[in-house]
Amino acid sequence: MLIGILTTPKTFERRHLLRHVYSKSLWPDKNVTDCLDIRFVICSNITNEEHLTMLELEIMTYNDIIILNCTETVFFDKTHSYFSSLPDIFGRDRPYDYVMKTDDDTYLRLDALVASLRDKPRTDMYYGLDIPCNNGTEFNFWIPAPFMTGLGYVLSWDVVEWMADSEMPLDFTMHPEDMMLGWWLQIGEKGKNRYSNIPAMYDFRGDDQEPNCNRHDLIPGTVAVHRLKENSRWSTVLKYFNVTHGLIKPSKLHYIP
């Protein structure tokens, strides 16, 4: 599976964090890491010289960034550019079974994600956190079709190729990207193998927020948790899932040769 993390030129510190979080040293199970290809996705309209320099250094060091001919926006242009460019970038000989779009404020538990997909079909598949949930009682706005929220959703490769070849989505780009994808798939009669992984995919619940069907406290069976825009939330999540194993003890001296 290809995991594309949509990010912006200026968030290089977040990309460094994610490289550590998803490094093979933290995920030693080859059954997990060997089937995943993780890339960062950025639009090419970079005008800030500092950002450009940092990006060039990252590409030279890590070679894990895809730069697309698009504009940074919350609307669907960037996401459409991501999916529709992949057959040209990686070829059409089915290089991946699945393609995921996620954000740089989402933490993926890679082992749980892989396990949740092992029994899913490899064609006409659409996976994520379905909106509306609870029969729409949590939301008071109109949506054109049910959709998987933008924190992270997965398409099978054949659906990605359809997006690259179809001209229909180009008429529907000026709305939130996750909503537009659901609408596209409904109009195109694609993604009929649909899987909503509630409650394993959800938004982080802040202290002043009430829980709902897509926002709640951390749970052991998590696949993805979203809205980690502050480092304090990342710290809370990584500690909860014992990612760092409490390596540093404040009362002790540490020496790493």
PDB file of C-alpha atoms in Angstrom:
ATOM      1  CA  MET A   1       0.000   0.000   0.000  1.00  0.00           C
ATOM      2  CA  LEU A   2       1.105   3.522  -0.773  1.00  0.00           C
ATOM      3  CA  ILE A   3       0.428   5.982   2.053  1.00  0.00           C
ATOM      4  CA  GLY A   4       0.440   9.589   0.877  1.00  0.00           C
ATOM      5  CA  ILE A   5       0.666  12.122   3.707  1.00  0.00           C
ATOM      6  CA  LEU A   6      -0.630  15.466   2.478  1.00  0.00           C
ATOM      7  CA  THR A   7       1.527  18.197   3.967  1.00  0.00           C
ATOM      8  CA  THR A   8       2.696  21.745   3.224  1.00  0.00           C
ATOM      9  CA  PRO A   9       6.165  23.127   2.468  1.00  0.00           C
ATOM     10  CA  LYS A  10       6.484  24.948   5.802  1.00  0.00           C
ATOM     11  CA  THR A  11       5.756  21.940   8.049  1.00  0.00           C
ATOM     12  CA  PHE A  12       9.197  20.343   7.795  1.00  0.00           C
ATOM     13  CA  GLU A  13       9.372  19.822  11.564  1.00  0.00           C
ATOM     14  CA  ARG A  14       6.185  17.733  11.417  1.00  0.00           C
ATOM     15  CA  ARG A  15       7.618  15.634   8.582  1.00  0.00           C
ATOM     16  CA  HIS A  16      10.712  14.926  10.668  1.00  0.00           C
ATOM     17  CA  LEU A  17       8.486  13.787  13.534  1.00  0.00           C
ATOM     18  CA  LEU A  18       6.521  11.492  11.243  1.00  0.00           C
ATOM     19  CA  ARG A  19       9.689   9.967   9.788  1.00  0.00           C
ATOM     20  CA  HIS A  20      10.672   8.976  13.316  1.00  0.00           C
ATOM     21  CA  VAL A  21       7.180   7.776  14.230  1.00  0.00           C
ATOM     22  CA  TYR A  22       6.950   5.549  11.137  1.00  0.00           C
ATOM     23  CA  SER A  23      10.588   4.414  11.080  1.00  0.00           C
ATOM     24  CA  LYS A  24      11.376   0.713  10.824  1.00  0.00           C
ATOM     25  CA  SER A  25      13.116   0.848  14.199  1.00  0.00           C
ATOM     26  CA  LEU A  26       9.701   1.470  15.812  1.00  0.00           C
ATOM     27  CA  TRP A  27       7.913  -1.025  13.553  1.00  0.00           C
ATOM     28  CA  PRO A  28      10.335  -4.005  13.364  1.00  0.00           C
ATOM     29  CA  ASP A  29       7.718  -6.434  12.003  1.00  0.00           C
ATOM     30  CA  LYS A  30       8.608  -6.837   8.331  1.00  0.00           C
ATOM     31  CA  ASN A  31       5.096  -8.124   7.638  1.00  0.00           C
ATOM     32  CA  VAL A  32       4.025  -4.536   8.323  1.00  0.00           C
ATOM     33  CA  THR A  33       6.810  -2.322   6.967  1.00  0.00           C
ATOM     34  CA  ASP A  34       7.622  -4.366   3.846  1.00  0.00           C
ATOM     35  CA  CYS A  35       4.121  -3.863   2.459  1.00  0.00           C
ATOM     36  CA  LEU A  36       3.986  -0.088   3.029  1.00  0.00           C
ATOM     37  CA  ASP A  37       5.462   2.794   1.037  1.00  0.00           C
ATOM     38  CA  ILE A  38       5.111   6.120   2.876  1.00  0.00           C
ATOM     39  CA  ARG A  39       5.503   9.407   0.970  1.00  0.00           C
ATOM     40  CA  PHE A  40       4.829  13.069   1.689  1.00  0.00           C
ATOM     41  CA  VAL A  41       2.738  14.981  -0.864  1.00  0.00           C
ATOM     42  CA  ILE A  42       3.295  18.686  -1.545  1.00  0.00           C
ATOM     43  CA  CYS A  43       2.129  21.125  -4.252  1.00  0.00           C
ATOM     44  CA  SER A  44       4.699  22.766  -6.490  1.00  0.00           C
ATOM     45  CA  ASN A  45       3.708  26.425  -6.023  1.00  0.00           C
ATOM     46  CA  ILE A  46       6.517  27.057  -3.509  1.00  0.00           C
ATOM     47  CA  THR A  47       7.458  30.743  -3.343  1.00  0.00           C
ATOM     48  CA  ASN A  48       9.222  30.960   0.019  1.00  0.00           C
ATOM     49  CA  GLU A  49      12.997  30.519  -0.408  1.00  0.00           C
ATOM     50  CA  GLU A  50      13.428  29.098   3.089  1.00  0.00           C
ATOM     51  CA  HIS A  51      10.788  26.443   2.466  1.00  0.00           C
ATOM     52  CA  LEU A  52      12.292  25.615  -0.904  1.00  0.00           C
ATOM     53  CA  THR A  53      15.762  25.155   0.572  1.00  0.00           C
ATOM     54  CA  MET A  54      14.495  22.931   3.371  1.00  0.00           C
ATOM     55  CA  LEU A  55      12.498  20.824   0.914  1.00  0.00           C
ATOM     56  CA  GLU A  56      15.488  20.363  -1.351  1.00  0.00           C
ATOM     57  CA  LEU A  57      17.560  19.208   1.624  1.00  0.00           C
ATOM     58  CA  GLU A  58      14.816  16.758   2.638  1.00  0.00           C
ATOM     59  CA  ILE A  59      14.613  15.327  -0.879  1.00  0.00           C
ATOM     60  CA  MET A  60      18.387  14.894  -1.020  1.00  0.00           C
ATOM     61  CA  THR A  61      18.387  13.151   2.366  1.00  0.00           C
ATOM     62  CA  TYR A  62      15.202  11.064   2.382  1.00  0.00           C
ATOM     63  CA  ASN A  63      13.822  10.961  -1.184  1.00  0.00           C
ATOM     64  CA  ASP A  64      10.302  10.461   0.174  1.00  0.00           C
ATOM     65  CA  ILE A  65       8.480  13.544  -1.157  1.00  0.00           C
ATOM     66  CA  ILE A  66       6.087  13.706  -4.117  1.00  0.00           C
ATOM     67  CA  ILE A  67       5.745  17.225  -5.562  1.00  0.00           C
ATOM     68  CA  LEU A  68       2.607  17.725  -7.642  1.00  0.00           C
ATOM     69  CA  ASN A  69       1.487  20.389 -10.083  1.00  0.00           C
ATOM     70  CA  CYS A  70      -1.292  21.757  -7.880  1.00  0.00           C
ATOM     71  CA  THR A  71      -2.225  24.516  -5.440  1.00  0.00           C
ATOM     72  CA  GLU A  72      -2.223  24.154  -1.669  1.00  0.00           C
ATOM     73  CA  THR A  73      -5.893  24.251  -0.656  1.00  0.00           C
ATOM     74  CA  VAL A  74      -8.481  22.561   1.554  1.00  0.00           C
ATOM     75  CA  PHE A  75     -10.517  21.856  -1.569  1.00  0.00           C
ATOM     76  CA  PHE A  76     -10.196  18.818  -3.789  1.00  0.00           C
ATOM     77  CA  ASP A  77      -7.587  20.045  -6.282  1.00  0.00           C
ATOM     78  CA  LYS A  78      -4.633  18.705  -4.306  1.00  0.00           C
ATOM     79  CA  THR A  79      -6.225  15.373  -3.442  1.00  0.00           C
ATOM     80  CA  HIS A  80      -7.391  14.870  -7.020  1.00  0.00           C
ATOM     81  CA  SER A  81      -3.899  15.710  -8.276  1.00  0.00           C
ATOM     82  CA  TYR A  82      -2.446  13.179  -5.850  1.00  0.00           C
ATOM     83  CA  PHE A  83      -4.614  10.246  -6.872  1.00  0.00           C
ATOM     84  CA  SER A  84      -4.782  11.035 -10.585  1.00  0.00           C
ATOM     85  CA  SER A  85      -0.987  11.460 -10.893  1.00  0.00           C
ATOM     86  CA  LEU A  86      -0.068   8.112  -9.352  1.00  0.00           C
ATOM     87  CA  PRO A  87      -0.489   5.916 -12.472  1.00  0.00           C
ATOM     88  CA  ASP A  88       1.896   8.220 -14.342  1.00  0.00           C
ATOM     89  CA  ILE A  89       4.378   8.267 -11.457  1.00  0.00           C
ATOM     90  CA  PHE A  90       4.399   4.564 -10.590  1.00  0.00           C
ATOM     91  CA  GLY A  91       3.048   2.959 -13.765  1.00  0.00           C
ATOM     92  CA  ARG A  92      -0.169   1.093 -14.472  1.00  0.00           C
ATOM     93  CA  ASP A  93       1.026  -2.432 -13.762  1.00  0.00           C
ATOM     94  CA  ARG A  94      -0.714  -2.353 -10.368  1.00  0.00           C
ATOM     95  CA  PRO A  95       2.277  -1.288  -8.244  1.00  0.00           C
ATOM     96  CA  TYR A  96       0.066  -1.218  -5.130  1.00  0.00           C
ATOM     97  CA  ASP A  97      -3.086  -2.968  -4.003  1.00  0.00           C
ATOM     98  CA  TYR A  98      -4.225   0.112  -2.095  1.00  0.00           C
ATOM     99  CA  VAL A  99      -3.536   3.826  -1.946  1.00  0.00           C
ATOM    100  CA  MET A 100      -4.160   5.857   1.206  1.00  0.00           C
ATOM    101  CA  LYS A 101      -4.549   9.603   1.602  1.00  0.00           C
ATOM    102  CA  THR A 102      -3.931  10.960   5.092  1.00  0.00           C
ATOM    103  CA  ASP A 103      -2.840  14.192   6.784  1.00  0.00           C
ATOM    104  CA  ASP A 104       0.245  15.198   8.741  1.00  0.00           C
ATOM    105  CA  ASP A 105      -1.842  15.657  11.897  1.00  0.00           C
ATOM    106  CA  THR A 106      -2.973  12.015  11.820  1.00  0.00           C
ATOM    107  CA  TYR A 107      -1.176   9.214  13.663  1.00  0.00           C
ATOM    108  CA  LEU A 108      -1.484   5.805  12.011  1.00  0.00           C
ATOM    109  CA  ARG A 109      -0.837   2.636  13.963  1.00  0.00           C
ATOM    110  CA  LEU A 110       0.716   0.809  11.065  1.00  0.00           C
ATOM    111  CA  ASP A 111       0.294  -2.732  12.412  1.00  0.00           C
ATOM    112  CA  ALA A 112      -3.396  -2.194  13.147  1.00  0.00           C
ATOM    113  CA  LEU A 113      -3.934  -0.562   9.750  1.00  0.00           C
ATOM    114  CA  VAL A 114      -2.319  -3.451   7.873  1.00  0.00           C
ATOM    115  CA  ALA A 115      -4.242  -6.031   9.923  1.00  0.00           C
ATOM    116  CA  SER A 116      -7.544  -4.266   9.215  1.00  0.00           C
ATOM    117  CA  LEU A 117      -6.957  -4.481   5.455  1.00  0.00           C
ATOM    118  CA  ARG A 118      -5.728  -8.059   5.116  1.00  0.00           C
ATOM    119  CA  ASP A 119      -9.192  -9.536   4.557  1.00  0.00           C
ATOM    120  CA  LYS A 120     -10.517  -6.669   2.415  1.00  0.00           C
ATOM    121  CA  PRO A 121     -11.047  -6.960  -1.361  1.00  0.00           C
ATOM    122  CA  ARG A 122      -8.338  -5.617  -3.652  1.00  0.00           C
ATOM    123  CA  THR A 123     -10.781  -4.087  -6.132  1.00  0.00           C
ATOM    124  CA  ASP A 124     -13.505  -1.421  -6.005  1.00  0.00           C
ATOM    125  CA  MET A 125     -12.692  -0.723  -2.340  1.00  0.00           C
ATOM    126  CA  TYR A 126     -13.259   2.429  -0.260  1.00  0.00           C
ATOM    127  CA  TYR A 127     -12.204   2.348   3.399  1.00  0.00           C
ATOM    128  CA  GLY A 128     -12.064   4.873   6.235  1.00  0.00           C
ATOM    129  CA  LEU A 129     -14.318   6.621   8.751  1.00  0.00           C
ATOM    130  CA  ASP A 130     -17.778   7.058   7.264  1.00  0.00           C
ATOM    131  CA  ILE A 131     -19.599  10.384   7.506  1.00  0.00           C
ATOM    132  CA  PRO A 132     -22.334  10.890   8.518  1.00  0.00           C
ATOM    133  CA  CYS A 133     -22.237   8.483  11.446  1.00  0.00           C
ATOM    134  CA  ASN A 134     -25.044   7.819  13.919  1.00  0.00           C
ATOM    135  CA  ASN A 135     -27.505   8.296  11.031  1.00  0.00           C
ATOM    136  CA  GLY A 136     -26.379  11.890  10.658  1.00  0.00           C
ATOM    137  CA  THR A 137     -27.583  13.012  14.091  1.00  0.00           C
ATOM    138  CA  GLU A 138     -24.159  14.514  14.926  1.00  0.00           C
ATOM    139  CA  PHE A 139     -24.168  16.882  11.939  1.00  0.00           C
ATOM    140  CA  ASN A 140     -26.337  19.802  10.914  1.00  0.00           C
ATOM    141  CA  PHE A 141     -25.056  20.434   7.392  1.00  0.00           C
ATOM    142  CA  TRP A 142     -26.016  19.079   4.001  1.00  0.00           C
ATOM    143  CA  ILE A 143     -23.737  16.601   2.268  1.00  0.00           C
ATOM    144  CA  PRO A 144     -24.178  15.355  -1.314  1.00  0.00           C
ATOM    145  CA  ALA A 145     -23.255  11.747  -0.486  1.00  0.00           C
ATOM    146  CA  PRO A 146     -21.801   9.718   2.384  1.00  0.00           C
ATOM    147  CA  PHE A 147     -18.015   9.958   2.465  1.00  0.00           C
ATOM    148  CA  MET A 148     -14.941   8.859   4.402  1.00  0.00           C
ATOM    149  CA  THR A 149     -13.525  11.700   6.440  1.00  0.00           C
ATOM    150  CA  GLY A 150     -10.217  13.219   5.321  1.00  0.00           C
ATOM    151  CA  LEU A 151      -8.235  12.044   8.363  1.00  0.00           C
ATOM    152  CA  GLY A 152      -7.356   8.979   6.289  1.00  0.00           C
ATOM    153  CA  TYR A 153      -9.075   6.876   3.629  1.00  0.00           C
ATOM    154  CA  VAL A 154      -7.999   4.033   1.371  1.00  0.00           C
ATOM    155  CA  LEU A 155      -8.863   3.282  -2.260  1.00  0.00           C
ATOM    156  CA  SER A 156      -8.029   0.161  -4.217  1.00  0.00           C
ATOM    157  CA  TRP A 157      -5.690   0.715  -7.174  1.00  0.00           C
ATOM    158  CA  ASP A 158      -8.413   0.227  -9.812  1.00  0.00           C
ATOM    159  CA  VAL A 159     -10.378   3.138  -8.320  1.00  0.00           C
ATOM    160  CA  VAL A 160      -7.236   5.283  -8.421  1.00  0.00           C
ATOM    161  CA  GLU A 161      -6.831   4.486 -12.130  1.00  0.00           C
ATOM    162  CA  TRP A 162     -10.466   5.403 -12.728  1.00  0.00           C
ATOM    163  CA  MET A 163      -9.854   8.791 -11.081  1.00  0.00           C
ATOM    164  CA  ALA A 164      -6.855   9.345 -13.350  1.00  0.00           C
ATOM    165  CA  ASP A 165      -8.825   8.509 -16.505  1.00  0.00           C
ATOM    166  CA  SER A 166     -12.222  10.055 -15.769  1.00  0.00           C
ATOM    167  CA  GLU A 167     -12.912  13.701 -16.626  1.00  0.00           C
ATOM    168  CA  MET A 168     -16.007  13.823 -14.430  1.00  0.00           C
ATOM    169  CA  PRO A 169     -14.185  14.751 -11.168  1.00  0.00           C
ATOM    170  CA  LEU A 170     -12.728  17.890 -12.773  1.00  0.00           C
ATOM    171  CA  ASP A 171     -16.182  19.453 -12.625  1.00  0.00           C
ATOM    172  CA  PHE A 172     -16.408  18.974  -8.845  1.00  0.00           C
ATOM    173  CA  THR A 173     -13.287  20.279  -7.111  1.00  0.00           C
ATOM    174  CA  MET A 174     -14.263  23.431  -5.199  1.00  0.00           C
ATOM    175  CA  HIS A 175     -15.566  21.738  -2.069  1.00  0.00           C
ATOM    176  CA  PRO A 176     -13.893  19.905   0.857  1.00  0.00           C
ATOM    177  CA  GLU A 177     -11.772  17.095  -0.559  1.00  0.00           C
ATOM    178  CA  ASP A 178     -13.179  14.197   1.447  1.00  0.00           C
ATOM    179  CA  MET A 179     -16.779  15.192   0.708  1.00  0.00           C
ATOM    180  CA  MET A 180     -16.059  15.512  -3.008  1.00  0.00           C
ATOM    181  CA  LEU A 181     -14.441  12.083  -3.166  1.00  0.00           C
ATOM    182  CA  GLY A 182     -17.551  10.460  -1.718  1.00  0.00           C
ATOM    183  CA  TRP A 183     -19.708  12.326  -4.223  1.00  0.00           C
ATOM    184  CA  TRP A 184     -17.471  11.324  -7.133  1.00  0.00           C
ATOM    185  CA  LEU A 185     -17.522   7.681  -6.190  1.00  0.00           C
ATOM    186  CA  GLN A 186     -21.300   7.699  -5.858  1.00  0.00           C
ATOM    187  CA  ILE A 187     -21.812   9.339  -9.269  1.00  0.00           C
ATOM    188  CA  GLY A 188     -19.241   7.055 -10.900  1.00  0.00           C
ATOM    189  CA  GLU A 189     -20.610   3.976  -9.115  1.00  0.00           C
ATOM    190  CA  LYS A 190     -17.174   3.172  -7.731  1.00  0.00           C
ATOM    191  CA  GLY A 191     -15.974   2.051  -4.304  1.00  0.00           C
ATOM    192  CA  LYS A 192     -18.891  -0.299  -3.796  1.00  0.00           C
ATOM    193  CA  ASN A 193     -16.851  -2.422  -1.391  1.00  0.00           C
ATOM    194  CA  ARG A 194     -17.134   0.124   1.390  1.00  0.00           C
ATOM    195  CA  TYR A 195     -15.761  -0.300   4.914  1.00  0.00           C
ATOM    196  CA  SER A 196     -16.103   2.168   7.783  1.00  0.00           C
ATOM    197  CA  ASN A 197     -13.690   1.442  10.624  1.00  0.00           C
ATOM    198  CA  ILE A 198     -15.601   3.014  13.501  1.00  0.00           C
ATOM    199  CA  PRO A 199     -14.539   3.415  16.306  1.00  0.00           C
ATOM    200  CA  ALA A 200     -10.908   2.606  15.406  1.00  0.00           C
ATOM    201  CA  MET A 201     -10.481   5.792  13.317  1.00  0.00           C
ATOM    202  CA  TYR A 202     -11.412   9.043  15.033  1.00  0.00           C
ATOM    203  CA  ASP A 203     -10.550  12.609  16.033  1.00  0.00           C
ATOM    204  CA  PHE A 204      -8.618  13.351  19.222  1.00  0.00           C
ATOM    205  CA  ARG A 205     -10.978  14.655  21.911  1.00  0.00           C
ATOM    206  CA  GLY A 206      -9.780  17.772  23.688  1.00  0.00           C
ATOM    207  CA  ASP A 207     -10.539  18.469  27.342  1.00  0.00           C
ATOM    208  CA  ASP A 208     -13.291  20.952  26.441  1.00  0.00           C
ATOM    209  CA  GLN A 209     -14.946  18.774  23.796  1.00  0.00           C
ATOM    210  CA  GLU A 210     -17.855  16.394  24.136  1.00  0.00           C
ATOM    211  CA  PRO A 211     -17.446  12.932  22.591  1.00  0.00           C
ATOM    212  CA  ASN A 212     -19.409  11.984  19.502  1.00  0.00           C
ATOM    213  CA  CYS A 213     -19.366   9.227  16.908  1.00  0.00           C
ATOM    214  CA  ASN A 214     -16.146  10.424  15.276  1.00  0.00           C
ATOM    215  CA  ARG A 215     -14.433  12.060  18.278  1.00  0.00           C
ATOM    216  CA  HIS A 216     -13.660  10.232  21.490  1.00  0.00           C
ATOM    217  CA  ASP A 217     -10.955   9.258  23.966  1.00  0.00           C
ATOM    218  CA  LEU A 218      -7.991   7.128  22.929  1.00  0.00           C
ATOM    219  CA  ILE A 219      -8.732   3.401  22.750  1.00  0.00           C
ATOM    220  CA  PRO A 220      -6.450   0.318  22.501  1.00  0.00           C
ATOM    221  CA  GLY A 221      -7.853  -0.791  19.136  1.00  0.00           C
ATOM    222  CA  THR A 222      -6.976   2.460  17.375  1.00  0.00           C
ATOM    223  CA  VAL A 223      -6.042   2.454  13.689  1.00  0.00           C
ATOM    224  CA  ALA A 224      -5.848   6.241  13.205  1.00  0.00           C
ATOM    225  CA  VAL A 225      -6.266   9.290  15.437  1.00  0.00           C
ATOM    226  CA  HIS A 226      -6.584  12.758  13.915  1.00  0.00           C
ATOM    227  CA  ARG A 227      -6.294  16.450  14.848  1.00  0.00           C
ATOM    228  CA  LEU A 228      -2.846  16.194  16.409  1.00  0.00           C
ATOM    229  CA  LYS A 229      -1.872  19.743  15.499  1.00  0.00           C
ATOM    230  CA  GLU A 230       0.040  20.424  18.730  1.00  0.00           C
ATOM    231  CA  ASN A 231       3.096  18.542  19.936  1.00  0.00           C
ATOM    232  CA  SER A 232       1.380  18.094  23.310  1.00  0.00           C
ATOM    233  CA  ARG A 233      -1.267  15.942  21.629  1.00  0.00           C
ATOM    234  CA  TRP A 234       1.406  13.910  19.843  1.00  0.00           C
ATOM    235  CA  SER A 235       3.110  13.337  23.190  1.00  0.00           C
ATOM    236  CA  THR A 236      -0.163  12.178  24.761  1.00  0.00           C
ATOM    237  CA  VAL A 237      -0.864   9.765  21.909  1.00  0.00           C
ATOM    238  CA  LEU A 238       2.654   8.318  21.678  1.00  0.00           C
ATOM    239  CA  LYS A 239       2.769   7.760  25.438  1.00  0.00           C
ATOM    240  CA  TYR A 240      -0.663   6.132  25.435  1.00  0.00           C
ATOM    241  CA  PHE A 241       0.436   3.583  22.829  1.00  0.00           C
ATOM    242  CA  ASN A 242       3.800   3.088  24.569  1.00  0.00           C
ATOM    243  CA  VAL A 243       5.741   4.036  21.440  1.00  0.00           C
ATOM    244  CA  THR A 244       8.783   5.352  23.312  1.00  0.00           C
ATOM    245  CA  HIS A 245       8.642   2.713  26.115  1.00  0.00           C
ATOM    246  CA  GLY A 246       9.534   5.307  28.766  1.00  0.00           C
ATOM    247  CA  LEU A 247      13.169   5.118  27.710  1.00  0.00           C
ATOM    248  CA  ILE A 248      14.332   8.254  29.520  1.00  0.00           C
ATOM    249  CA  LYS A 249      14.005   8.392  33.311  1.00  0.00           C
ATOM    250  CA  PRO A 250      14.309  11.972  34.623  1.00  0.00           C
ATOM    251  CA  SER A 251      16.170  10.864  37.764  1.00  0.00           C
ATOM    252  CA  LYS A 252      18.891   8.991  35.847  1.00  0.00           C
ATOM    253  CA  LEU A 253      21.799   9.952  33.657  1.00  0.00           C
ATOM    254  CA  HIS A 254      21.781   8.549  30.120  1.00  0.00           C
ATOM    255  CA  TYR A 255      24.663   7.886  27.832  1.00  0.00           C
ATOM    256  CA  ILE A 256      24.158   6.513  24.339  1.00  0.00           C
ATOM    257  CA  PRO A 257      27.494   5.558  22.748  1.00  0.00           C
TER     258      PRO A 257
END
